[in-house]
């Protein structure tokens, strides 16, 4: 384990910020270009994970365990969000026989 | 072990997350997402956040991905059942994402050059250290998150249950 953690010695904090930015933007692009509601959900998971990684990197940088506790709370929140979201998707599928978000663009109007 | 390990894992993360959003079949998307989360676990190990690495491995790669895959299999979505957005909308989406990257990168560049990340204490991300913080400073949020999980469970069961009056 010591060998592995030696490998981050010297990675600038900026590079962690860049990596998280790129992954967050990939999540945003996924939400914008896909029509399948489940893939949109997966993009949201990508965004949450990018933020988690950045919080951990800052936690190590400032030598403060609070950041890693925040990540723990975000994971609990993501689990709740996925459970509710997938239940909603199952319900939508029961009504429309599809998970295409374009079918629901006007809700019930 | 050298500094290039980080860049290799970072490359893998970006590559597989691109595959997640661009693969046509949603089942492939879920599988690529599992690989992406595994690379996140590697990042946590490299940051010596061992507790988060294990939690990420169990919760994300285990529980959440099984949930995704299960729903996907249950809904029986074929590859062509959901069309894709028009090329114009795709281009607009990609350009909007690029603009987000440029804005954030520009604001990071405006800062001074960052110091290299150095692990000051070896036991920062260990269970013992995090548990002490979690059950002293963050006790109230911890209890609130238990209420959140309980309400999410009740809500999911209520939503997924068939309506008895109609059905």
XYZ file of N, CA and C in Angstrom:
828
model
N 0.824 -1.200 0.000
C 0.000 0.000 0.000
C 0.863 1.256 0.000
N 1.989 1.190 0.725
C 2.852 2.380 0.734
C 3.405 2.656 -0.665
N 3.733 1.556 -1.384
C 4.273 1.729 -2.722
C 3.281 2.444 -3.619
N 2.003 2.030 -3.478
C 0.983 2.579 -4.361
C 0.736 4.044 -4.051
N 0.689 4.385 -2.744
C 0.416 5.777 -2.405
C 1.604 6.668 -2.704
N 2.793 6.065 -2.862
C 3.931 6.892 -3.263
C 3.702 7.489 -4.645
N 2.879 6.798 -5.454
C 2.769 7.215 -6.850
C 2.035 8.534 -7.005
N 1.219 8.921 -5.984
C 0.566 10.220 -6.155
C 1.455 11.346 -5.672
N 2.535 11.048 -4.994
C 3.416 12.109 -4.538
C 3.921 12.845 -5.763
N 3.501 14.065 -5.924
C 3.999 14.828 -7.051
C 2.975 15.089 -8.129
N 1.801 14.443 -8.067
C 0.757 14.806 -9.029
C 0.176 16.150 -8.589
N 0.196 17.153 -9.456
C -0.320 18.456 -9.025
C -1.817 18.398 -8.800
N -2.295 19.243 -7.888
C -3.728 19.288 -7.588
C -4.530 19.704 -8.810
N -3.904 20.557 -9.652
C -4.579 21.017 -10.871
C -4.999 19.856 -11.749
N -4.177 18.804 -11.779
C -4.506 17.697 -12.680
C -5.716 16.922 -12.181
N -5.864 16.855 -10.850
C -7.087 16.249 -10.324
C -8.295 17.097 -10.682
N -8.147 18.439 -10.591
C -9.260 19.320 -10.941
C -9.616 19.145 -12.416
N -8.589 19.039 -13.270
C -8.847 18.869 -14.704
C -9.569 17.561 -14.971
N -9.102 16.481 -14.337
C -9.738 15.169 -14.552
C -11.202 15.213 -14.127
N -11.468 15.797 -12.951
C -12.845 15.859 -12.482
C -13.701 16.732 -13.389
N -13.121 17.831 -13.884
C -13.856 18.700 -14.804
C -14.254 17.957 -16.063
N -13.290 17.201 -16.610
C -13.566 16.491 -17.866
C -14.655 15.445 -17.644
N -14.573 14.711 -16.533
C -15.579 13.664 -16.314
C -16.941 14.285 -16.042
N -16.953 15.399 -15.305
C -18.228 16.086 -15.066
C -18.839 16.549 -16.386
N -17.995 17.092 -17.268
C -18.505 17.572 -18.556
C -19.000 16.413 -19.408
N -18.321 15.258 -19.316
C -18.808 14.080 -20.049
C -20.204 13.699 -19.552
N -20.395 13.790 -18.212
C -21.725 13.514 -17.674
C -22.758 14.490 -18.196
N -22.402 15.777 -18.267
C -23.341 16.783 -18.776
C -23.685 16.487 -20.234
N -22.646 16.142 -21.033
C -22.895 15.834 -22.454
C -23.829 14.627 -22.565
N -23.596 13.636 -21.698
C -24.452 12.442 -21.737
C -25.895 12.784 -21.456
N -26.131 13.674 -20.484
C -27.511 14.074 -20.194
C -28.109 14.796 -21.394
N -27.281 15.586 -22.095
C -27.824 16.398 -23.179
C -28.098 15.591 -24.437
N -27.276 14.569 -24.734
C -27.411 13.934 -26.051
C -28.156 12.615 -26.032
N -28.454 12.037 -24.895
C -29.113 10.734 -24.911
C -30.608 10.885 -24.652
N -31.374 9.908 -25.154
C -32.827 9.941 -24.947
C -33.307 8.847 -24.019
N -32.471 7.869 -23.760
C -32.871 6.791 -22.853
C -32.713 7.269 -21.407
N -33.800 7.189 -20.636
C -33.777 7.741 -19.276
C -32.749 7.045 -18.412
N -32.495 5.746 -18.648
C -31.531 5.025 -17.805
C -30.114 5.502 -18.077
N -29.809 5.782 -19.357
C -28.464 6.283 -19.674
C -28.277 7.681 -19.089
N -29.363 8.476 -19.071
C -29.280 9.801 -18.451
C -28.953 9.655 -16.968
N -29.569 8.649 -16.340
C -29.273 8.396 -14.922
C -27.813 8.031 -14.719
N -27.278 7.206 -15.636
C -25.873 6.814 -15.505
C -24.960 8.027 -15.661
N -25.347 8.980 -16.538
C -24.538 10.193 -16.685
C -24.536 10.992 -15.387
N -25.702 11.007 -14.706
C -25.757 11.717 -13.428
C -24.828 11.059 -12.417
N -24.770 9.716 -12.456
C -23.844 9.012 -11.565
C -22.400 9.403 -11.852
N -22.081 9.552 -13.155
C -20.726 9.983 -13.526
C -20.409 11.335 -12.913
N -21.381 12.264 -12.979
C -21.135 13.601 -12.433
C -20.911 13.535 -10.936
N -21.741 12.741 -10.236
C -21.577 12.608 -8.785
C -20.200 12.048 -8.447
N -19.736 11.082 -9.249
C -18.443 10.478 -8.961
C -17.296 11.428 -9.218
N -17.447 12.289 -10.243
C -16.398 13.284 -10.491
C -16.246 14.189 -9.273
N -17.387 14.606 -8.698
C -17.332 15.468 -7.521
C -16.714 14.712 -6.341
N -17.055 13.435 -6.194
C -16.483 12.635 -5.108
C -14.962 12.593 -5.192
N -14.464 12.365 -6.406
C -13.005 12.275 -6.576
C -12.344 13.594 -6.212
N -12.972 14.701 -6.633
C -12.383 16.010 -6.349
C -12.388 16.284 -4.849
N -13.477 15.924 -4.172
C -13.543 16.123 -2.716
C -12.454 15.319 -2.018
N -12.230 14.092 -2.485
C -11.182 13.272 -1.863
C -9.807 13.886 -2.088
N -9.579 14.370 -3.312
C -8.273 14.966 -3.605
C -8.030 16.190 -2.728
N -9.068 17.027 -2.569
C -8.901 18.207 -1.713
C -8.732 17.808 -0.258
N -9.419 16.739 0.142
C -9.274 16.256 1.515
C -7.835 15.855 1.791
N -7.213 15.172 0.829
C -5.808 14.785 1.003
C -4.915 16.016 0.981
N -5.267 16.962 0.102
C -4.430 18.153 -0.033
C -4.414 18.987 1.241
N -5.585 19.122 1.882
C -5.669 19.930 3.102
C -5.490 19.104 4.363
N -5.289 17.800 4.217
C -5.098 16.906 5.360
C -6.273 17.006 6.328
N -7.498 17.007 5.752
C -8.703 17.194 6.554
C -9.663 16.048 6.231
N -10.038 15.214 7.203
C -10.909 14.070 6.884
C -12.346 14.468 6.571
N -12.728 15.740 6.785
C -14.119 16.146 6.543
C -14.529 15.907 5.096
N -13.599 16.120 4.156
C -13.934 15.926 2.754
C -14.336 14.492 2.460
N -13.643 13.549 3.077
C -13.979 12.153 2.818
C -15.300 11.765 3.469
N -15.646 12.447 4.587
C -16.958 12.204 5.193
C -18.061 12.723 4.272
N -17.815 13.873 3.625
C -18.791 14.386 2.654
C -19.019 13.376 1.536
N -17.921 12.773 1.057
C -18.046 11.774 -0.013
C -18.933 10.626 0.444
N -18.759 10.238 1.699
C -19.597 9.168 2.251
C -21.071 9.561 2.208
N -21.373 10.818 2.567
C -22.773 11.264 2.533
C -23.293 11.327 1.103
N -22.426 11.763 0.181
C -22.869 11.829 -1.223
C -23.199 10.429 -1.728
N -22.407 9.437 -1.303
C -22.692 8.068 -1.740
C -24.040 7.595 -1.204
N -24.346 7.930 0.065
C -25.646 7.556 0.629
C -26.767 8.224 -0.159
N -26.548 9.517 -0.487
C -27.554 10.248 -1.258
C -27.728 9.646 -2.644
N -26.610 9.251 -3.284
C -26.693 8.679 -4.632
C -27.464 7.368 -4.604
N -27.263 6.566 -3.545
C -27.995 5.297 -3.452
C -29.490 5.560 -3.347
N -29.884 6.534 -2.511
C -31.301 6.868 -2.378
C -31.863 7.379 -3.691
N -31.066 8.235 -4.371
C -31.519 8.833 -5.622
C -31.724 7.769 -6.691
N -30.808 6.814 -6.765
C -30.926 5.769 -7.778
C -32.149 4.902 -7.507
N -32.385 4.580 -6.230
C -33.536 3.729 -5.914
C -34.831 4.409 -6.324
N -34.994 5.685 -5.956
C -36.214 6.414 -6.305
C -36.325 6.589 -7.812
N -35.199 6.977 -8.446
C -35.233 7.253 -9.874
C -35.585 6.018 -10.681
N -34.999 4.890 -10.328
C -35.299 3.676 -11.092
C -36.741 3.238 -10.856
N -37.267 3.477 -9.634
C -38.682 3.156 -9.401
C -39.569 4.012 -10.293
N -39.207 5.301 -10.422
C -39.994 6.186 -11.303
C -39.902 5.701 -12.751
N -38.679 5.285 -13.164
C -38.523 4.820 -14.545
C -39.365 3.571 -14.793
N -39.385 2.659 -13.826
C -40.209 1.447 -13.985
C -41.678 1.833 -14.127
N -42.099 2.846 -13.333
C -43.500 3.267 -13.415
C -43.808 3.906 -14.769
N -42.849 4.721 -15.271
C -43.042 5.333 -16.588
C -43.127 4.256 -17.663
N -42.270 3.240 -17.540
C -42.265 2.167 -18.533
C -43.599 1.433 -18.526
N -44.198 1.294 -17.332
C -45.478 0.599 -17.250
C -46.567 1.388 -17.968
N -46.450 2.723 -17.949
C -47.479 3.543 -18.587
C -47.245 3.757 -20.066
N -45.984 3.899 -20.494
C -45.715 4.264 -21.886
C -45.020 3.165 -22.676
N -44.621 2.063 -22.043
C -43.890 0.986 -22.704
C -42.571 1.437 -23.297
N -41.965 2.448 -22.731
C -40.684 2.925 -23.227
C -40.027 3.766 -22.136
N -38.712 3.937 -22.239
C -38.060 4.864 -21.311
C -37.500 6.061 -22.066
N -38.120 6.354 -23.204
C -37.699 7.488 -24.011
C -38.185 8.777 -23.352
N -37.259 9.698 -23.098
C -37.683 10.928 -22.425
C -38.464 11.846 -23.357
N -38.332 11.641 -24.689
C -39.048 12.528 -25.606
C -40.555 12.279 -25.597
N -40.949 11.057 -25.195
C -42.385 10.789 -25.120
C -43.009 11.636 -24.018
N -42.220 11.918 -22.999
C -42.746 12.633 -21.834
C -42.447 14.122 -21.888
N -42.149 14.653 -23.092
C -41.682 16.038 -23.115
C -42.755 17.032 -22.705
N -44.028 16.615 -22.772
C -45.071 17.526 -22.294
C -45.760 16.962 -21.067
N -45.159 15.970 -20.422
C -45.774 15.284 -19.280
C -47.158 14.813 -19.678
N -48.222 15.267 -19.030
C -49.550 14.770 -19.412
C -50.369 15.822 -20.125
N -49.775 16.911 -20.475
C -50.514 18.028 -21.038
C -51.020 17.717 -22.445
N 6.603 1.776 -9.643
C 5.515 2.730 -9.412
C 6.048 4.140 -9.667
N 5.405 4.792 -10.549
C 5.846 6.156 -10.814
C 4.619 7.035 -10.943
N 4.898 8.268 -11.237
C 3.822 9.264 -11.320
C 2.918 8.986 -12.508
N 3.438 8.225 -13.485
C 2.648 8.000 -14.699
C 1.457 7.083 -14.445
N 1.470 6.370 -13.304
C 0.322 5.502 -13.004
C -0.954 6.315 -12.910
N -0.860 7.484 -12.272
C -2.037 8.351 -12.166
C -2.563 8.725 -13.545
N -1.642 9.089 -14.440
C -2.102 9.532 -15.756
C -2.702 8.384 -16.552
N -2.140 7.181 -16.368
C -2.695 6.021 -17.052
C -4.117 5.742 -16.569
N -4.326 5.750 -15.238
C -5.671 5.485 -14.698
C -6.624 6.608 -15.090
N -6.133 7.845 -15.105
C -6.986 8.974 -15.502
C -7.428 8.818 -16.953
N -6.486 8.369 -17.800
C -6.837 8.126 -19.205
C -7.913 7.061 -19.311
N -7.745 5.975 -18.534
C -8.745 4.904 -18.572
C -10.110 5.431 -18.118
N -10.115 6.272 -17.073
C -11.375 6.817 -16.573
C -12.095 7.607 -17.655
N -11.349 8.501 -18.320
C -11.978 9.335 -19.347
C -12.443 8.482 -20.522
N -11.601 7.513 -20.914
C -11.930 6.670 -22.061
C -13.222 5.893 -21.813
N -13.318 5.245 -20.633
C -14.497 4.422 -20.383
C -15.734 5.274 -20.116
N -15.564 6.485 -19.540
C -16.755 7.303 -19.344
C -17.253 7.852 -20.676
N -16.341 8.053 -21.644
C -16.805 8.415 -22.990
C -17.574 7.258 -23.614
N -17.082 6.029 -23.400
C -17.786 4.873 -23.957
C -19.176 4.734 -23.342
N -19.312 5.118 -22.044
C -20.619 5.008 -21.388
C -21.655 5.817 -22.138
N -21.308 7.069 -22.477
C -22.346 7.923 -23.057
C -22.470 7.739 -24.559
N -21.489 7.109 -25.211
C -21.594 7.000 -26.666
C -21.950 5.611 -27.167
N -22.031 4.602 -26.291
C -22.368 3.271 -26.799
C -23.880 3.178 -27.008
N -24.251 2.484 -28.085
C -25.659 2.447 -28.470
C -26.488 1.588 -27.528
N -25.923 0.452 -27.129
C -26.683 -0.492 -26.323
C -26.596 -0.114 -24.845
N -27.732 0.090 -24.167
C -27.666 0.500 -22.758
C -27.011 -0.520 -21.841
N -27.082 -1.817 -22.200
C -26.418 -2.823 -21.366
C -24.904 -2.624 -21.416
N -24.374 -2.313 -22.627
C -22.940 -2.019 -22.731
C -22.595 -0.791 -21.913
N -23.496 0.195 -21.915
C -23.250 1.401 -21.116
C -23.069 1.056 -19.650
N -23.949 0.181 -19.135
C -23.847 -0.191 -17.719
C -22.527 -0.896 -17.457
N -22.125 -1.792 -18.378
C -20.872 -2.529 -18.157
C -19.673 -1.583 -18.184
N -19.684 -0.620 -19.124
C -18.589 0.354 -19.150
C -18.596 1.212 -17.890
N -19.807 1.495 -17.373
C -19.891 2.300 -16.155
C -19.268 1.550 -14.980
N -19.434 0.227 -14.960
C -18.805 -0.556 -13.890
C -17.285 -0.409 -13.971
N -16.734 -0.488 -15.197
C -15.277 -0.339 -15.355
C -14.840 1.057 -14.922
N -15.666 2.075 -15.283
C -15.336 3.439 -14.870
C -15.270 3.552 -13.355
N -16.248 2.941 -12.674
C -16.243 3.002 -11.220
C -15.055 2.253 -10.643
N -14.614 1.192 -11.339
C -13.430 0.491 -10.860
C -12.200 1.395 -10.952
N -12.116 2.187 -12.015
C -10.973 3.106 -12.099
C -11.064 4.185 -11.014
N -12.306 4.575 -10.651
C -12.444 5.511 -9.527
C -11.927 4.875 -8.239
N -12.218 3.582 -8.061
C -11.690 2.884 -6.888
C -10.168 2.920 -6.883
N -9.559 2.739 -8.068
C -8.092 2.809 -8.141
C -7.600 4.191 -7.735
N -8.330 5.234 -8.178
C -7.938 6.593 -7.778
C -7.972 6.749 -6.259
N -9.031 6.208 -5.637
C -9.133 6.327 -4.178
C -7.989 5.583 -3.495
N -7.618 4.413 -4.033
C -6.507 3.674 -3.431
C -5.221 4.477 -3.540
N -5.037 5.125 -4.700
C -3.818 5.916 -4.878
C -3.791 7.122 -3.949
N -5.000 7.632 -3.591
C -5.063 8.751 -2.642
C -5.017 8.258 -1.203
N -4.857 6.957 -0.992
C -4.827 6.332 0.323
C -6.135 6.523 1.083
N -7.247 6.697 0.345
C -8.563 6.763 0.980
C -9.137 5.351 0.969
N -8.647 4.518 1.879
C -8.971 3.092 1.781
C -10.432 2.812 2.078
N -10.993 3.553 3.049
C -12.408 3.344 3.380
C -13.287 3.672 2.179
N -13.001 4.820 1.535
C -13.807 5.212 0.376
C -13.630 4.226 -0.765
N -12.425 3.690 -0.920
C -12.204 2.711 -1.991
C -13.088 1.491 -1.785
N -13.133 0.998 -0.541
C -13.948 -0.186 -0.272
C -15.426 0.140 -0.436
N -15.858 1.308 0.092
C -17.274 1.669 -0.014
C -17.670 1.858 -1.470
N -16.778 2.505 -2.243
C -17.050 2.700 -3.665
C -17.184 1.350 -4.364
N -16.293 0.439 -4.012
C -16.310 -0.886 -4.633
C -17.617 -1.605 -4.319
N -18.034 -1.580 -3.037
C -19.210 -2.356 -2.632
C -20.488 -1.661 -3.081
N -20.602 -0.347 -2.755
C -21.875 0.333 -3.000
C -22.085 0.589 -4.479
N -21.080 1.197 -5.144
C -21.303 1.558 -6.548
C -21.225 0.338 -7.453
N -20.092 -0.376 -7.388
C -19.921 -1.494 -8.323
C -20.825 -2.651 -7.961
N -21.154 -2.795 -6.674
C -22.030 -3.885 -6.276
C -23.479 -3.500 -6.384
N -23.926 -2.657 -5.468
C -25.351 -2.438 -5.297
C -25.970 -1.636 -6.432
N -25.420 -0.452 -6.711
C -26.084 0.438 -7.654
C -26.061 -0.146 -9.058
N -24.919 -0.773 -9.433
C -24.834 -1.309 -10.784
C -25.753 -2.516 -10.967
N -25.892 -3.337 -9.901
C -26.823 -4.458 -9.999
C -28.240 -3.926 -10.182
N -28.556 -2.829 -9.474
C -29.881 -2.219 -9.608
C -30.119 -1.757 -11.045
N -29.126 -1.067 -11.620
C -29.242 -0.598 -13.007
C -29.449 -1.777 -13.952
N -28.593 -2.777 -13.816
C -28.628 -3.913 -14.732
C -29.948 -4.663 -14.593
N -30.413 -4.770 -13.361
C -31.658 -5.488 -13.094
C -32.831 -4.780 -13.755
N -32.908 -3.453 -13.565
C -34.004 -2.701 -14.186
C -33.926 -2.785 -15.697
N -32.690 -2.706 -16.223
C -32.504 -2.747 -17.668
C -32.973 -4.083 -18.236
N -32.634 -5.172 -17.544
C -33.059 -6.484 -18.008
C -34.566 -6.642 -17.864
N -35.118 -6.070 -16.791
C -36.547 -6.197 -16.520
C -37.359 -5.481 -17.591
N -36.856 -4.325 -18.050
C -37.632 -3.530 -18.991
C -37.522 -4.063 -20.403
N -36.531 -4.915 -20.685
C -36.416 -5.554 -21.992
C -36.366 -4.524 -23.114
N -35.414 -3.606 -23.018
C -35.261 -2.589 -24.053
C -34.344 -3.120 -25.134
N -34.807 -3.100 -26.360
C -33.950 -3.520 -27.457
C -33.118 -2.354 -27.936
N -32.155 -2.699 -28.799
C -31.203 -1.677 -29.219
C -31.889 -0.566 -30.012
N -32.846 -0.939 -30.853
C -33.442 0.072 -31.716
C -34.739 0.649 -31.186
N -35.126 0.268 -29.961
C -36.454 0.686 -29.493
C -36.494 2.174 -29.175
N -35.362 2.748 -28.819
C -35.329 4.169 -28.526
C -34.413 4.838 -29.528
N -34.963 5.769 -30.293
C -34.153 6.443 -31.283
C -33.176 7.387 -30.632
N -32.259 7.903 -31.441
C -31.313 8.870 -30.893
C -31.731 10.270 -31.311
N -31.189 11.239 -30.618
C -31.522 12.617 -30.952
C -30.935 12.979 -32.306
N -31.438 14.036 -32.907
C -30.935 14.441 -34.215
C -29.491 14.911 -34.080
N -28.771 14.850 -35.207
C -27.351 15.188 -35.172
C -27.109 16.611 -34.723
N -28.046 17.497 -35.092
C -27.899 18.898 -34.696
C -27.913 19.012 -33.177
N -28.891 18.338 -32.543
C -28.987 18.402 -31.085
C -27.760 17.792 -30.429
N -27.225 16.696 -31.051
C -26.023 16.079 -30.494
C -24.851 17.052 -30.540
N -24.708 17.706 -31.688
C -23.611 18.677 -31.824
C -23.746 19.776 -30.782
N -24.989 20.273 -30.617
C -25.205 21.353 -29.647
C -24.842 20.884 -28.244
N -25.230 19.636 -27.916
C -24.908 19.102 -26.597
C -23.418 18.996 -26.372
N -22.695 18.464 -27.392
C -21.244 18.318 -27.245
C -20.580 19.679 -27.114
N -21.058 20.652 -27.921
C -20.448 21.989 -27.854
C -20.707 22.617 -26.485
N -21.916 22.398 -25.952
C -22.220 22.950 -24.624
C -21.302 22.344 -23.571
N -21.057 21.023 -23.669
C -20.144 20.389 -22.719
C -18.734 20.916 -22.849
N -18.281 21.121 -24.098
C -16.934 21.670 -24.306
C -16.824 23.065 -23.706
N -17.905 23.870 -23.872
C -17.892 25.216 -23.295
C -17.755 25.137 -21.779
N -18.425 24.159 -21.166
C -18.316 23.980 -19.707
C -16.877 23.671 -19.329
N -16.246 22.748 -20.099
C -14.842 22.406 -19.807
C -13.966 23.645 -19.907
N -14.167 24.413 -21.010
C -13.299 25.583 -21.238
C -13.462 26.587 -20.104
N -14.725 26.811 -19.681
C -14.961 27.773 -18.610
C -14.269 27.348 -17.323
N -14.463 26.064 -16.959
C -13.892 25.594 -15.694
C -12.365 25.561 -15.752
N -11.825 25.090 -16.896
C -10.371 25.033 -17.023
C -9.780 26.436 -16.986
N -10.471 27.385 -17.645
C -9.997 28.767 -17.627
C -9.957 29.331 -16.221
N -10.991 29.013 -15.442
C -11.010 29.550 -14.079
C -9.960 28.870 -13.212
N -9.628 27.592 -13.521
C -8.553 26.929 -12.770
C -7.207 27.525 -13.140
N -7.045 27.825 -14.458
C -5.773 28.389 -14.910
C -5.526 29.768 -14.299
N -6.638 30.464 -13.965
C -6.484 31.797 -13.391
C -5.878 31.731 -11.993
N -6.007 30.560 -11.354
C -5.367 30.396 -10.050
C -3.862 30.264 -10.232
N -3.164 30.327 -9.121
C -1.723 30.101 -9.208
C -1.452 28.623 -9.445
N -0.237 28.303 -9.793
C 0.135 26.910 -9.985
C -0.028 26.162 -8.663
N -0.652 24.994 -8.772
C -0.950 24.270 -7.541
C 0.260 23.480 -7.080
N 0.295 23.229 -5.786
C 1.370 22.405 -5.234
C 1.114 20.959 -5.611
N 2.156 20.159 -5.638
C 1.930 18.734 -5.789
C 1.209 18.163 -4.580
N 0.393 17.167 -4.851
C -0.389 16.544 -3.781
C 0.541 15.675 -2.940
N 0.604 15.962 -1.656
C 1.484 15.179 -0.786
C 0.677 14.667 0.388
N 0.798 13.374 0.617
C 0.087 12.754 1.723
C 0.809 13.106 3.015
N 0.130 13.915 3.864
C 0.830 14.371 5.066
C 0.753 13.352 6.190
N -0.424 12.754 6.388
C -0.511 11.685 7.382
C -1.001 10.435 6.693
N -0.398 9.313 7.015
C -0.718 8.074 6.311
C -2.113 7.552 6.666
N -2.621 7.885 7.868
C -3.883 7.274 8.292
C -5.071 8.208 8.082
N -4.975 9.114 7.102
C -6.059 10.082 6.903
C -7.353 9.399 6.506
N -7.278 8.478 5.540
C -8.501 7.892 5.011
C -8.830 6.527 5.590
N -8.254 6.200 6.717
C -8.525 4.886 7.291
C -9.825 4.925 8.093
N -10.374 3.740 8.335
C -11.692 3.645 8.964
C -11.673 4.268 10.355
N -10.589 4.048 11.091
C -10.507 4.545 12.466
C -10.614 6.067 12.505
N -9.852 6.703 11.638
C -9.825 8.164 11.626
C -11.157 8.736 11.165
N -11.708 8.150 10.074
C -12.962 8.670 9.538
C -14.115 8.419 10.501
N -14.096 7.270 11.185
C -15.163 6.958 12.131
C -15.213 7.952 13.270
N -14.031 8.337 13.744
C -13.992 9.329 14.823
C -14.638 10.637 14.392
N -14.318 11.077 13.169
C -14.898 12.334 12.678
C -16.399 12.181 12.451
N -16.773 11.028 11.867
C -18.173 10.812 11.488
C -19.071 10.783 12.715
N -18.603 10.209 13.804
C -19.476 10.063 14.967
C -19.271 11.150 16.012
N -18.464 12.164 15.682
C -18.374 13.281 16.627
C -18.851 14.563 15.963
N -18.149 14.954 14.887
C -18.460 16.236 14.258
C -19.693 16.118 13.370
N -19.862 14.976 12.723
C -20.927 14.832 11.726
C -21.997 13.857 12.192
N -22.289 13.860 13.494
C -23.262 12.892 13.999
C -24.671 13.208 13.497
N -25.046 14.489 13.518
C -26.403 14.857 13.085
C -26.634 14.562 11.606
N -25.727 14.971 10.689
C -25.922 14.577 9.284
C -25.978 13.072 9.084
N -25.207 12.350 9.879
C -25.217 10.884 9.759
C -26.596 10.328 10.081
N -27.196 10.828 11.176
C -28.533 10.353 11.538
C -29.566 10.795 10.506
N -29.399 12.021 9.994
C -30.342 12.506 8.972
C -30.258 11.659 7.714
N -29.037 11.218 7.363
C -28.925 10.406 6.148
C -29.598 9.047 6.343
N -29.659 8.576 7.603
C -30.391 7.324 7.817
C -31.878 7.527 7.566
N -32.402 8.724 7.981
C -33.811 9.015 7.698
C -34.041 9.115 6.189
N -33.065 9.735 5.495
C -33.170 9.860 4.033
C -33.247 8.484 3.380
N -32.383 7.566 3.820
C -32.383 6.227 3.217
C -33.696 5.505 3.510
N -34.215 5.682 4.739
C -35.481 5.024 5.083
C -36.610 5.551 4.214
N -36.673 6.900 4.064
C -37.757 7.469 3.252
C -37.596 7.079 1.795
N -36.335 6.962 1.320
C -36.118 6.531 -0.062
C -36.619 5.113 -0.263
N -36.381 4.262 0.744
C -36.840 2.873 0.633
C -38.362 2.815 0.568
N -39.017 3.571 1.474
C -40.477 3.585 1.475
C -41.005 4.136 0.153
N -40.373 5.214 -0.311
C -40.816 5.825 -1.565
C -40.655 4.892 -2.740
N -39.524 4.167 -2.806
C -39.296 3.261 -3.930
C -40.321 2.143 -3.941
N -40.627 1.606 -2.763
C -41.619 0.525 -2.706
C -42.983 1.041 -3.121
N -43.341 2.241 -2.625
C -44.648 2.809 -2.970
C -44.765 3.074 -4.462
N -43.675 3.589 -5.067
C -43.724 3.931 -6.488
C -43.800 2.681 -7.353
N -43.028 1.665 -6.992
C -42.933 0.501 -7.861
C -44.108 -0.441 -7.694
N -44.879 -0.266 -6.615
C -46.005 -1.160 -6.385
C -47.113 -0.877 -7.399
N -47.764 -1.918 -7.866
C -48.875 -1.720 -8.788
C -50.064 -1.122 -8.047
N -50.758 -0.211 -8.711
C -51.915 0.398 -8.079
C -53.048 -0.631 -8.026
N -53.511 -0.953 -6.832
C -54.465 -2.058 -6.686
C -55.832 -1.676 -7.233
N -56.218 -0.411 -7.062
C -57.554 -0.021 -7.512
C -57.684 -0.097 -9.026
N -56.600 0.346 -9.728
C -56.676 0.334 -11.184
C -56.443 -1.064 -11.748
N -55.451 -1.739 -11.198
C -55.033 -2.992 -11.801
C -55.959 -4.120 -11.413
